[in-house]
Coordinates of N, CA and C in Angstrom, one line a residue:
M270 N -17.6 -31.2 -17.7 CA -18.4 -32.1 -18.1 C -19.7 -31.9 -18.7
P271 N -20.0 -33.1 -19.7 CA -20.9 -32.7 -20.8 C -22.3 -32.3 -20.2
T272 N -22.9 -31.5 -20.7 CA -24.1 -30.8 -20.0 C -25.5 -31.8 -20.0
W273 N -25.4 -32.6 -20.9 CA -26.5 -33.8 -21.1 C -26.3 -34.5 -19.7
L274 N -24.8 -34.7 -19.6 CA -24.6 -35.6 -18.0 C -25.3 -34.9 -17.2
E275 N -24.5 -33.6 -17.2 CA -25.2 -32.7 -16.0 C -26.7 -32.5 -15.9
A276 N -27.5 -32.7 -16.7 CA -28.6 -32.9 -16.9 C -29.3 -34.1 -16.0
G277 N -28.6 -34.8 -16.4 CA -29.1 -36.3 -15.8 C -28.8 -36.6 -14.1
L278 N -27.9 -35.8 -14.0 CA -27.5 -36.0 -12.4 C -28.0 -35.0 -11.4
W279 N -28.7 -33.8 -12.5 CA -29.6 -32.8 -11.7 C -30.6 -33.5 -11.2
G280 N -31.0 -34.2 -12.4 CA -32.4 -35.2 -12.3 C -32.5 -36.3 -11.3
L281 N -31.0 -36.6 -11.0 CA -31.1 -38.1 -10.1 C -31.0 -37.7 -8.5
L282 N -30.3 -36.2 -8.4 CA -30.5 -35.5 -7.2 C -31.7 -35.7 -6.6
G283 N -32.6 -35.0 -7.6 CA -34.1 -34.7 -7.3 C -34.8 -35.9 -7.0
G284 N -34.5 -36.8 -7.7 CA -35.1 -38.1 -7.5 C -34.7 -38.9 -6.3
G285 N -33.4 -38.8 -5.9 CA -32.7 -39.2 -4.7 C -33.5 -39.0 -3.5
A286 N -34.0 -37.7 -3.6 CA -34.7 -37.3 -2.5 C -35.8 -38.6 -1.8
L287 N -36.2 -38.8 -2.8 CA -37.3 -39.8 -2.5 C -36.8 -41.2 -1.9
V288 N -35.6 -41.6 -2.1 CA -35.2 -42.5 -1.9 C -34.7 -42.3 -0.1
L289 N -34.5 -40.9 0.1 CA -33.8 -40.7 1.5 C -35.1 -40.6 2.6
G290 N -36.4 -40.3 1.7 CA -37.7 -40.2 2.5 C -37.9 -41.6 2.6
A291 N -37.6 -42.4 2.1 CA -38.1 -44.0 1.9 C -36.9 -44.6 3.1
L292 N -36.0 -44.1 3.3 CA -35.0 -44.7 4.1 C -35.5 -44.3 5.6
V293 N -35.8 -43.1 5.6 CA -36.5 -42.8 6.9 C -37.6 -43.0 7.7
A294 N -38.5 -43.5 6.3 CA -39.7 -44.4 6.8 C -39.7 -45.8 6.9
W295 N -38.2 -46.5 6.4 CA -38.0 -47.8 6.8 C -37.4 -47.8 8.3
F296 N -36.6 -46.9 8.5 CA -35.4 -47.3 9.5 C -36.0 -46.5 11.1
A297 N -36.9 -45.5 10.9 CA -37.7 -44.7 11.8 C -39.1 -44.5 11.9
R298 N -39.6 -44.7 13.3 CA -41.4 -44.6 13.2 C -41.8 -43.2 13.4
V299 N -42.1 -42.2 11.9 CA -42.2 -41.2 12.4 C -43.9 -41.2 12.3
P300 N -44.4 -40.3 13.3 CA -45.5 -40.0 13.6 C -46.3 -39.5 12.1
Q301 N -48.2 -40.0 12.0 CA -48.5 -39.7 10.7 C -49.0 -38.1 10.7
V302 N -48.9 -37.3 11.8 CA -49.1 -35.8 11.5 C -47.7 -35.5 11.3
V303 N -46.8 -35.7 11.3 CA -45.3 -35.0 11.2 C -45.0 -35.3 9.8
I304 N -45.6 -36.5 9.1 CA -45.6 -37.1 7.6 C -46.8 -36.0 7.1
A305 N -48.1 -35.7 7.5 CA -48.7 -35.0 6.7 C -48.3 -33.4 6.7
S306 N -47.8 -33.2 8.0 CA -46.9 -32.0 7.8 C -46.1 -31.5 6.8
V307 N -45.1 -32.2 6.7 CA -44.1 -32.3 5.9 C -44.5 -32.4 4.3
M308 N -45.9 -33.3 3.8 CA -46.5 -33.1 2.5 C -47.1 -31.6 2.5
A309 N -47.7 -31.3 3.6 CA -48.3 -30.1 2.9 C -47.1 -29.0 2.8
F310 N -46.0 -28.9 3.7 CA -45.2 -27.9 3.3 C -44.4 -28.1 2.2
G311 N -44.5 -29.4 1.5 CA -43.9 -29.7 0.1 C -44.8 -29.1 -1.0
S312 N -45.9 -29.2 -0.6 CA -46.8 -28.9 -1.6 C -46.7 -27.3 -1.8
G313 N -46.9 -26.7 -1.1 CA -46.7 -25.2 -1.0 C -45.2 -24.9 -2.0
V314 N -44.5 -25.6 -1.2 CA -43.2 -25.6 -2.2 C -43.3 -25.6 -3.9
L315 N -43.9 -26.9 -4.1 CA -43.8 -27.1 -5.2 C -45.0 -26.1 -6.0
I316 N -46.0 -25.7 -5.8 CA -46.8 -24.8 -5.9 C -46.3 -23.5 -6.4
S317 N -45.2 -23.1 -5.5 CA -44.7 -21.5 -5.6 C -43.7 -21.9 -6.9
A318 N -43.2 -22.9 -7.0 CA -42.4 -23.0 -8.2 C -43.2 -23.4 -9.3
V319 N -44.2 -23.8 -9.8 CA -45.4 -24.2 -10.9 C -45.4 -22.6 -11.1
A320 N -46.0 -21.6 -9.9 CA -46.3 -20.5 -10.5 C -45.3 -19.5 -10.9
F321 N -44.3 -19.4 -10.4 CA -43.1 -18.4 -10.5 C -42.0 -18.8 -11.5
D322 N -41.7 -20.0 -11.5 CA -40.7 -20.5 -12.3 C -41.3 -21.3 -13.4
L323 N -41.9 -22.1 -13.5 CA -42.6 -22.9 -14.9 C -43.5 -22.3 -15.6
M324 N -44.6 -21.6 -14.8 CA -45.8 -21.1 -15.9 C -45.4 -19.6 -16.2
E325 N -44.7 -19.1 -15.6 CA -44.5 -17.5 -15.6 C -43.1 -17.8 -17.1
E326 N -42.0 -18.4 -16.8 CA -41.1 -18.9 -18.0 C -41.8 -19.1 -19.2
A327 N -42.7 -20.0 -19.0 CA -43.6 -20.6 -20.3 C -44.3 -19.5 -21.2
A328 N -44.8 -18.7 -20.1 CA -45.8 -17.6 -20.7 C -45.0 -16.7 -21.4
D329 N -43.4 -16.2 -20.7 CA -43.1 -15.4 -21.3 C -42.2 -15.6 -22.5
T330 N -42.0 -17.1 -22.7 CA -41.4 -17.5 -23.6 C -42.2 -17.7 -25.0
G331 N -43.4 -18.4 -24.8 CA -44.5 -18.9 -25.8 C -45.8 -17.8 -25.8
G332 N -45.8 -17.1 -25.0 CA -47.4 -16.7 -24.8 C -47.8 -17.0 -24.1
L333 N -49.1 -16.6 -23.5 CA -49.9 -17.2 -22.6 C -50.6 -18.3 -23.2
L334 N -51.2 -18.1 -24.5 CA -52.3 -19.3 -25.1 C -51.5 -20.4 -25.1
P335 N -50.3 -20.3 -25.8 CA -49.5 -21.9 -25.8 C -49.3 -22.2 -24.7
A336 N -48.6 -21.4 -23.5 CA -48.7 -21.7 -22.4 C -49.8 -22.5 -21.5
A337 N -50.8 -21.7 -21.4 CA -52.1 -22.4 -20.9 C -52.7 -23.5 -21.7
I338 N -52.7 -24.1 -23.3 CA -52.8 -25.0 -23.7 C -52.0 -26.1 -22.9
G339 N -50.8 -25.7 -22.7 CA -50.3 -26.8 -22.5 C -50.3 -27.1 -20.8
F340 N -50.5 -26.1 -20.2 CA -50.9 -26.2 -19.1 C -51.9 -27.0 -18.7
V341 N -53.2 -27.0 -19.2 CA -54.3 -27.8 -19.4 C -54.4 -29.3 -19.9
G342 N -53.2 -29.2 -20.9 CA -53.1 -30.2 -21.5 C -52.5 -31.5 -20.4
G343 N -51.1 -30.7 -19.7 CA -50.6 -31.9 -18.9 C -51.2 -31.8 -17.9
A344 N -52.4 -31.3 -17.0 CA -53.3 -31.7 -16.4 C -54.2 -32.7 -16.6
L345 N -54.9 -32.6 -18.0 CA -55.9 -33.8 -18.2 C -55.0 -35.1 -18.4
A346 N -53.7 -34.9 -19.0 CA -52.7 -36.3 -19.1 C -52.5 -36.8 -18.2
Y347 N -52.1 -36.3 -16.7 CA -51.9 -36.8 -15.7 C -53.3 -37.3 -15.0
F348 N -54.5 -36.4 -15.2 CA -55.8 -37.0 -14.9 C -56.0 -38.2 -15.0
A349 N -56.0 -38.6 -16.6 CA -56.1 -39.4 -17.4 C -55.4 -40.6 -17.0
A350 N -53.9 -41.0 -17.0 CA -53.2 -41.6 -16.5 C -53.2 -42.4 -15.1
N351 N -53.5 -41.3 -13.9 CA -54.2 -41.3 -12.6 C -55.3 -42.2 -12.6
A352 N -56.1 -41.6 -13.0 CA -57.5 -42.2 -13.2 C -57.0 -43.8 -13.4
A353 N -56.9 -44.2 -14.3 CA -56.0 -45.8 -15.1 C -55.7 -45.9 -13.7
L354 N -54.5 -45.6 -13.3 CA -53.6 -46.4 -12.2 C -54.5 -46.6 -11.1
A355 N -55.3 -45.6 -10.7 CA -56.4 -45.9 -9.6 C -57.1 -47.2 -9.6
R356 N -57.4 -47.6 -10.8 CA -58.2 -48.6 -10.9 C -57.7 -50.2 -10.4
H357 N -56.5 -49.9 -10.7 CA -55.3 -51.1 -10.1 C -54.7 -51.0 -9.0
G358 N -55.2 -50.2 -8.0 CA -54.7 -50.2 -6.6 C -53.7 -49.0 -6.0
A359 N -53.5 -47.8 -7.0 CA -52.4 -47.1 -6.7 C -53.1 -45.7 -6.4
R360 N -54.5 -45.5 -6.1 CA -55.1 -44.6 -5.8 C -54.4 -43.8 -4.6
H361 N -54.2 -44.6 -3.8 CA -53.4 -44.0 -2.4 C -52.0 -44.1 -2.4
R362 N -51.3 -44.1 -3.2 CA -49.9 -44.7 -3.0 C -48.8 -43.7 -2.3
K363 N -49.7 -42.4 -2.0 CA -48.6 -41.5 -1.4 C -49.5 -41.6 0.3
R364 N -50.4 -42.2 0.6 CA -50.7 -42.3 1.7 C -49.9 -42.9 3.1
S365 N -49.9 -42.7 3.9 CA -48.7 -43.3 5.1 C -49.3 -44.1 5.9
G366 N -50.5 -44.4 5.9 CA -51.3 -45.4 6.8 C -51.6 -46.3 6.0
D367 N -52.9 -47.3 6.2 CA -53.0 -48.6 5.7 C -53.9 -48.4 4.3
Q368 N -54.2 -47.4 3.9 CA -55.0 -47.1 2.9 C -54.4 -48.0 1.6
Q369 N -53.2 -48.0 1.4 CA -52.6 -48.7 0.0 C -52.8 -50.1 0.2
P370 N -53.5 -50.7 -1.3 CA -54.0 -52.5 -0.9 C -52.7 -53.2 -1.1
S371 N -52.9 -54.5 -0.3 CA -51.4 -55.4 -0.5 C -51.8 -55.8 -1.7
E372 N -51.0 -56.8 -2.3 CA -50.8 -57.8 -3.4 C -52.1 -58.8 -3.6
Q373 N -52.4 -59.3 -2.0 CA -53.2 -60.1 -1.8 C -54.7 -59.2 -1.8
E374 N -54.6 -58.2 -1.3 CA -55.9 -57.7 -1.3 C -56.4 -57.1 -3.1
Q375 N -55.3 -56.7 -4.0 CA -55.7 -56.4 -5.2 C -54.6 -57.0 -6.0
S376 N -54.3 -57.8 -6.7 CA -53.4 -58.2 -7.6 C -53.3 -57.0 -8.8
G377 N -51.4 -57.0 -8.8 CA -51.1 -56.1 -9.5 C -51.0 -54.6 -8.9
S378 N -51.4 -54.4 -7.8 CA -51.2 -53.0 -7.1 C -49.9 -53.2 -7.0
G379 N -49.1 -53.7 -6.8 CA -47.8 -53.3 -6.3 C -47.1 -52.7 -7.8
A380 N -47.2 -53.3 -8.8 CA -46.7 -52.3 -9.9 C -47.3 -51.2 -10.6
A381 N -48.9 -51.2 -10.1 CA -49.6 -49.9 -10.1 C -49.0 -49.2 -9.6
I382 N -48.6 -49.1 -8.1 CA -48.0 -48.1 -6.9 C -46.5 -47.8 -7.9
A383 N -46.0 -48.4 -8.3 CA -44.4 -48.3 -8.9 C -44.9 -47.4 -10.0
I384 N -45.8 -47.5 -10.7 CA -45.6 -46.9 -12.2 C -46.2 -45.7 -11.6
G385 N -47.3 -45.7 -10.7 CA -47.9 -44.3 -10.3 C -46.6 -43.6 -9.7
A386 N -45.9 -43.8 -8.7 CA -44.8 -42.9 -8.4 C -43.9 -42.8 -9.3
L387 N -43.5 -43.5 -10.4 CA -42.7 -43.0 -11.6 C -43.5 -41.7 -12.7
L388 N -44.9 -41.7 -12.4 CA -45.7 -40.8 -13.2 C -45.7 -39.6 -12.3
D389 N -45.4 -39.7 -11.1 CA -45.5 -38.6 -10.1 C -44.2 -37.7 -10.2
G390 N -43.1 -38.7 -10.4 CA -41.5 -38.0 -10.4 C -41.2 -37.5 -12.1
V391 N -41.7 -38.0 -13.0 CA -41.2 -37.7 -14.3 C -41.1 -35.9 -14.7
P392 N -42.4 -35.6 -14.6 CA -42.7 -34.0 -14.9 C -41.7 -33.2 -14.3
E393 N -41.6 -33.5 -13.0 CA -40.4 -32.7 -12.3 C -38.6 -32.9 -12.8
S394 N -38.7 -34.0 -12.9 CA -37.5 -34.2 -13.6 C -37.1 -33.4 -15.0
V395 N -38.0 -33.9 -15.8 CA -38.0 -32.9 -17.2 C -37.7 -31.8 -17.2
V396 N -38.1 -30.8 -16.3 CA -38.2 -29.5 -16.2 C -36.7 -29.2 -15.6
L397 N -36.2 -29.9 -14.7 CA -34.6 -29.7 -14.4 C -34.0 -30.0 -15.5
G398 N -34.2 -30.8 -16.7 CA -33.0 -30.8 -17.7 C -33.3 -29.7 -18.8
L399 N -34.5 -29.3 -18.8 CA -35.0 -28.1 -19.7 C -34.1 -26.8 -19.0
G400 N -34.1 -26.8 -17.7 CA -33.5 -25.3 -17.4 C -31.7 -25.1 -18.1
L401 N -31.6 -26.4 -18.4 CA -30.0 -26.1 -19.0 C -29.7 -25.9 -20.6
L402 N -31.2 -26.0 -20.9 CA -31.1 -25.8 -22.3 C -30.3 -24.3 -22.8
G403 N -30.0 -24.3 -23.7 CA -29.3 -23.0 -24.3 C -28.6 -22.2 -23.6
G404 N -27.6 -23.1 -22.7 CA -26.3 -22.3 -22.0 C -26.9 -22.2 -20.6
G405 N -28.1 -22.3 -20.6 CA -28.4 -21.9 -19.2 C -28.4 -22.7 -17.8
T406 N -28.6 -22.5 -16.7 CA -28.4 -23.3 -15.5 C -29.7 -23.8 -14.6
V407 N -29.4 -24.7 -14.3 CA -30.6 -25.6 -13.7 C -31.2 -24.8 -12.8
S408 N -32.8 -24.4 -12.8 CA -33.2 -23.3 -11.5 C -33.0 -23.7 -10.3
A409 N -32.7 -23.2 -9.6 CA -32.0 -23.6 -8.0 C -33.8 -23.5 -7.4
P410 N -34.7 -22.8 -7.6 CA -35.7 -22.7 -6.9 C -36.8 -23.7 -7.3
V411 N -36.8 -24.3 -8.9 CA -37.2 -25.6 -8.9 C -36.2 -26.8 -8.3
L412 N -34.8 -27.0 -8.2 CA -34.5 -27.5 -8.0 C -34.6 -28.2 -6.2
A413 N -34.7 -27.0 -5.6 CA -35.2 -27.1 -3.9 C -36.6 -27.3 -4.0
A414 N -37.2 -27.0 -4.7 CA -38.9 -27.7 -4.8 C -38.9 -28.9 -4.6
V415 N -38.5 -29.4 -5.9 CA -38.5 -31.2 -6.4 C -37.8 -31.7 -5.2
F416 N -36.8 -31.5 -4.6 CA -36.1 -32.0 -3.6 C -36.6 -31.8 -2.2
I417 N -37.7 -30.9 -1.8 CA -38.1 -30.6 -0.6 C -39.5 -31.7 -0.5
S418 N -39.9 -31.5 -1.9 CA -41.3 -31.9 -1.5 C -41.2 -33.6 -2.1
N419 N -39.8 -33.9 -2.4 CA -39.6 -35.5 -3.0 C -39.5 -36.2 -1.5
V420 N -39.1 -35.4 -0.5 CA -38.4 -36.5 0.5 C -39.9 -36.8 1.4
P421 N -41.0 -35.9 1.6 CA -41.9 -36.3 2.0 C -43.1 -37.2 1.1
E422 N -42.7 -36.9 0.0 CA -43.1 -38.1 -0.8 C -43.0 -39.9 -0.5
G423 N -41.6 -39.5 -0.8 CA -41.2 -40.6 -0.7 C -41.1 -41.2 0.9
L424 N -41.3 -40.7 1.7 CA -41.5 -40.9 3.1 C -42.4 -41.5 3.6
S425 N -43.8 -40.8 3.0 CA -45.2 -41.0 3.2 C -45.3 -42.5 2.4
S426 N -45.0 -42.3 0.7 CA -45.7 -43.5 0.4 C -44.8 -44.7 1.0
A427 N -43.4 -44.6 1.6 CA -42.7 -45.9 1.9 C -44.1 -46.3 2.8
A428 N -43.5 -45.1 3.7 CA -44.7 -46.3 5.3 C -45.8 -46.4 4.8
G429 N -46.5 -46.2 4.0 CA -47.8 -46.9 3.4 C -47.4 -48.5 2.9
M430 N -46.1 -48.4 2.1 CA -45.9 -49.6 1.6 C -45.5 -50.6 2.6
K431 N -44.9 -50.2 3.8 CA -44.1 -50.8 5.1 C -45.6 -51.3 5.8
N432 N -46.3 -50.6 5.9 CA -47.7 -50.8 6.7 C -48.5 -51.8 6.0
N433 N -48.5 -52.3 4.8 CA -48.9 -53.1 4.4 C -48.4 -54.2 3.3
G434 N -47.4 -54.6 4.5 CA -46.5 -55.9 3.9 C -45.7 -55.8 3.1
R435 N -45.6 -54.6 2.2 CA -44.4 -55.0 1.0 C -43.1 -55.0 1.8
S436 N -42.2 -55.5 0.9 CA -41.3 -56.0 1.4 C -39.7 -54.8 1.0
A437 N -38.9 -54.6 1.7 CA -37.8 -53.8 1.9 C -37.4 -54.0 0.2
R438 N -37.1 -55.1 -0.3 CA -36.4 -55.2 -1.6 C -37.4 -54.4 -2.6
Y439 N -38.7 -54.5 -2.3 CA -40.0 -53.9 -3.1 C -39.7 -52.2 -3.0
V440 N -39.9 -52.1 -1.8 CA -39.8 -50.4 -1.5 C -38.6 -49.9 -1.8
F441 N -37.6 -50.2 -1.9 CA -36.2 -49.7 -2.3 C -35.8 -50.1 -3.5
G442 N -36.5 -50.9 -4.3 CA -36.5 -51.3 -5.7 C -37.1 -49.8 -6.5
V443 N -38.5 -49.8 -6.1 CA -39.0 -48.7 -6.5 C -38.7 -47.7 -6.5
W444 N -38.0 -47.0 -5.2 CA -37.5 -46.0 -5.4 C -36.2 -45.5 -5.8
I445 N -35.0 -46.6 -5.5 CA -34.1 -46.1 -6.3 C -34.5 -46.4 -8.1
G446 N -35.3 -47.3 -8.4 CA -35.4 -47.3 -9.8 C -36.1 -45.7 -10.6
I447 N -37.1 -45.1 -9.3 CA -37.7 -43.6 -9.8 C -36.6 -42.9 -9.9
A448 N -35.3 -42.9 -8.8 CA -34.4 -42.3 -9.0 C -33.5 -41.8 -9.9
V449 N -33.6 -43.0 -10.7 CA -32.4 -43.3 -12.0 C -33.5 -42.9 -13.3
A450 N -34.8 -43.2 -13.1 CA -35.5 -42.6 -14.2 C -35.7 -41.0 -14.0
S451 N -35.6 -40.6 -13.0 CA -35.9 -39.0 -12.8 C -34.6 -39.0 -13.4
G452 N -33.0 -39.3 -13.2 CA -32.2 -38.7 -13.9 C -31.9 -38.7 -15.6
L453 N -32.6 -39.9 -15.7 CA -32.8 -39.9 -17.4 C -33.7 -39.0 -17.9
A454 N -34.8 -39.0 -17.4 CA -35.9 -38.0 -17.8 C -35.3 -36.5 -18.1
A455 N -34.8 -36.4 -16.9 CA -33.6 -35.1 -17.1 C -32.8 -34.9 -18.1
L456 N -32.3 -35.8 -18.4 CA -31.1 -36.3 -19.4 C -31.9 -36.4 -20.9
V457 N -33.0 -37.1 -21.0 CA -33.9 -36.9 -22.4 C -34.6 -35.9 -22.5
G458 N -35.0 -35.0 -21.4 CA -35.5 -33.5 -21.8 C -34.4 -32.5 -22.4
Y459 N -33.2 -33.2 -21.9 CA -32.2 -31.9 -22.4 C -32.0 -32.2 -24.0
V460 N -31.7 -33.4 -24.0 CA -31.3 -33.7 -25.2 C -32.3 -33.9 -26.0
A461 N -33.4 -34.1 -26.0 CA -34.6 -34.5 -27.2 C -34.7 -33.1 -27.6
L462 N -34.6 -31.9 -26.6 CA -35.6 -30.7 -27.2 C -34.0 -29.8 -27.0
G463 N -33.0 -30.1 -27.4 CA -31.9 -29.3 -27.4 C -31.9 -28.3 -28.5
D464 N -32.4 -28.5 -29.6 CA -32.5 -28.0 -30.5 C -33.9 -27.4 -31.1
A465 N -34.9 -27.5 -30.1 CA -36.3 -26.8 -30.1 C -36.5 -25.5 -30.1
P466 N -37.3 -25.1 -30.7 CA -37.5 -23.3 -30.5 C -38.1 -23.7 -29.3
P467 N -37.9 -21.9 -29.0 CA -38.5 -21.6 -27.1 C -39.5 -21.8 -27.3
E468 N -40.3 -22.0 -28.1 CA -41.8 -21.7 -28.3 C -42.1 -23.1 -27.8
V469 N -42.0 -24.3 -28.2 CA -42.1 -25.6 -27.9 C -41.5 -26.0 -26.4
V470 N -40.2 -25.6 -26.3 CA -39.7 -25.8 -24.7 C -40.7 -25.1 -23.9
A471 N -41.3 -23.8 -24.2 CA -42.4 -23.5 -23.3 C -43.2 -24.3 -23.3
V472 N -44.1 -25.1 -24.2 CA -45.4 -25.6 -24.1 C -45.1 -26.7 -23.4
I473 N -43.6 -27.5 -23.4 CA -43.4 -28.4 -22.7 C -43.3 -28.3 -21.2
T474 N -42.7 -27.0 -21.1 CA -42.7 -26.9 -19.8 C -44.2 -26.3 -19.0
A475 N -45.1 -26.1 -19.8 CA -46.5 -25.7 -19.3 C -47.0 -27.2 -18.8
I476 N -46.8 -28.2 -20.0 CA -47.7 -29.3 -19.6 C -46.9 -30.1 -18.3
A477 N -45.6 -30.0 -18.2 CA -44.9 -30.3 -16.9 C -45.7 -29.6 -15.8
A478 N -46.0 -28.3 -16.0 CA -46.3 -27.6 -14.9 C -47.8 -28.1 -14.2
G479 N -48.5 -28.3 -15.6 CA -50.0 -28.7 -15.2 C -50.1 -30.1 -14.9
A480 N -49.1 -31.2 -15.0 CA -49.3 -32.3 -14.5 C -48.8 -32.2 -13.0
I481 N -47.7 -31.3 -12.8 CA -47.2 -31.3 -11.2 C -48.6 -30.8 -10.7
L482 N -49.0 -29.8 -10.9 CA -50.1 -29.3 -10.2 C -51.4 -30.3 -10.0
T483 N -52.0 -31.0 -10.7 CA -52.7 -31.9 -10.6 C -52.3 -33.1 -10.0
M484 N -51.0 -33.3 -9.7 CA -50.5 -34.1 -8.8 C -50.5 -34.0 -7.3
I485 N -50.1 -32.6 -7.4 CA -50.4 -31.8 -6.1 C -52.1 -32.3 -5.5
A486 N -52.8 -31.5 -6.0 CA -54.4 -31.5 -5.6 C -54.9 -33.1 -5.6
D487 N -54.0 -34.1 -6.3 CA -54.8 -35.3 -6.4 C -54.0 -36.3 -5.3
T488 N -53.1 -36.0 -4.8 CA -52.3 -37.1 -4.1 C -51.4 -36.4 -2.9
M489 N -51.2 -35.7 -2.7 CA -50.1 -34.7 -1.9 C -51.0 -33.9 -0.9
I490 N -52.0 -33.3 -1.5 CA -53.2 -32.7 -0.4 C -54.1 -33.3 0.3
P491 N -54.3 -34.5 -0.3 CA -55.3 -35.7 0.4 C -54.7 -36.1 1.6
E492 N -53.6 -36.3 1.4 CA -52.5 -37.2 2.6 C -52.2 -36.4 3.3
A493 N -52.0 -35.0 3.0 CA -51.8 -33.8 4.3 C -53.0 -33.4 4.9
F494 N -54.1 -33.5 4.1 CA -55.1 -33.1 5.3 C -56.0 -34.2 6.0
E495 N -55.7 -35.1 6.0 CA -55.9 -36.6 6.5 C -55.6 -36.2 7.9
R496 N -54.1 -35.8 8.2 CA -53.7 -35.9 9.5 C -53.8 -34.1 10.2
T497 N -53.5 -33.3 9.3 CA -53.2 -31.8 9.6 C -54.7 -31.3 9.6
R498 N -55.6 -31.8 9.1 CA -57.0 -30.9 9.1 C -56.8 -29.4 8.4
T499 N -57.3 -28.7 9.5 CA -57.3 -27.0 9.2 C -56.0 -26.4 9.5
W500 N -55.1 -27.3 9.7 CA -53.5 -26.5 9.7 C -53.0 -26.9 8.4
T501 N -53.7 -27.5 7.3 CA -52.8 -28.2 6.2 C -52.8 -26.9 5.3
G502 N -53.5 -25.4 5.2 CA -53.6 -24.2 4.3 C -52.6 -23.6 4.9
V503 N -52.2 -23.5 6.3 CA -51.5 -22.5 6.9 C -49.9 -23.2 6.7
I504 N -49.8 -24.6 6.7 CA -48.8 -25.3 6.6 C -48.0 -25.0 4.8
T505 N -49.1 -25.3 4.3 CA -48.7 -25.0 2.8 C -48.6 -23.7 2.5
T506 N -49.0 -22.9 3.2 CA -48.4 -21.2 3.0 C -47.0 -21.1 3.1
L507 N -46.5 -21.5 4.5 CA -45.3 -21.5 5.1 C -44.2 -22.2 3.8
G508 N -44.7 -23.3 3.3 CA -43.8 -24.0 2.3 C -44.0 -22.9 0.9
F509 N -45.2 -22.4 0.5 CA -45.0 -21.4 -0.7 C -43.9 -20.5 0.0
L510 N -44.2 -19.8 0.9 CA -43.4 -18.8 1.1 C -41.7 -18.9 0.9
V511 N -41.6 -20.0 1.8 CA -40.0 -20.5 1.5 C -39.8 -20.3 0.3
A512 N -40.1 -21.3 -0.7 CA -40.1 -21.6 -2.1 C -39.9 -20.0 -2.7
F513 N -41.0 -19.3 -2.5 CA -40.9 -17.8 -3.4 C -39.7 -17.0 -2.6
A514 N -39.3 -17.2 -1.5 CA -38.2 -16.3 -1.0 C -36.6 -17.2 -1.6
I515 N -36.8 -18.2 -1.9 CA -35.7 -18.9 -2.6 C -35.6 -18.4 -3.9
D516 N -36.6 -18.1 -4.6 CA -37.1 -17.9 -6.0 C -36.3 -16.2 -6.0
L517 N -37.1 -15.3 -5.1 CA -36.3 -14.2 -5.2 C -35.2 -13.9 -4.8
A518 N -34.4 -14.7 -4.0 CA -33.0 -14.4 -3.5 C -32.0 -14.7 -4.8
G519 N -32.6 -16.2 -6.0 CA -31.8 -16.0 -6.9 C -31.9 -15.3 -8.1
R520 N -32.8 -14.0 -7.9 CA -33.3 -13.2 -9.1 C -31.9 -12.4 -9.1

């Protein structure tokens, strides 16, 4: 199998977890406290991947300063894009309750929510493709982190979409589209950076890491805290520990 196609398939697998979460939310009534708990767990998993896979690799390859610049740059880029989308109704796109506005309440919010969900998923997919550069293999901890965190993301957001009257066509159109886009992002990440110096790859990895961590703090943790309250930190810690154990097992 061509490596570029493998990169795309890994990205599609990670994005497919969003569709899985949306299916559960659409056909089953999951208590919001369960959704929030899984969201907190997924946050811990992603934080571990950011710390022990993405930033560690970026700093080892490109040095601390380039990694730091990329990390902060990714955070600021995500912040700016997220702020723009929030003004059009996408602020609560991961909420499972009735916080998401309907199209009648805010025109254009459907498109903004879809674009926001795409914004959340692309950085994760790009790093899956980057892992295959230079004859490498996809990082099992990163793949596990993306898959485990995407299930509650799709679950929570799709539940919120359903509660606010979005159609099945819209909901599954969004998540299937994002799953495909995730595969393409991983593929493009591999192809576009195939001949790039390791230092450039390190900076791109750090940019993705910064965007992911900002996404966790801005969209995942608020949804988790909404229901789990003081248990949020404990559940997040457990998610971090599981991902850390997966990382150690793969070394």
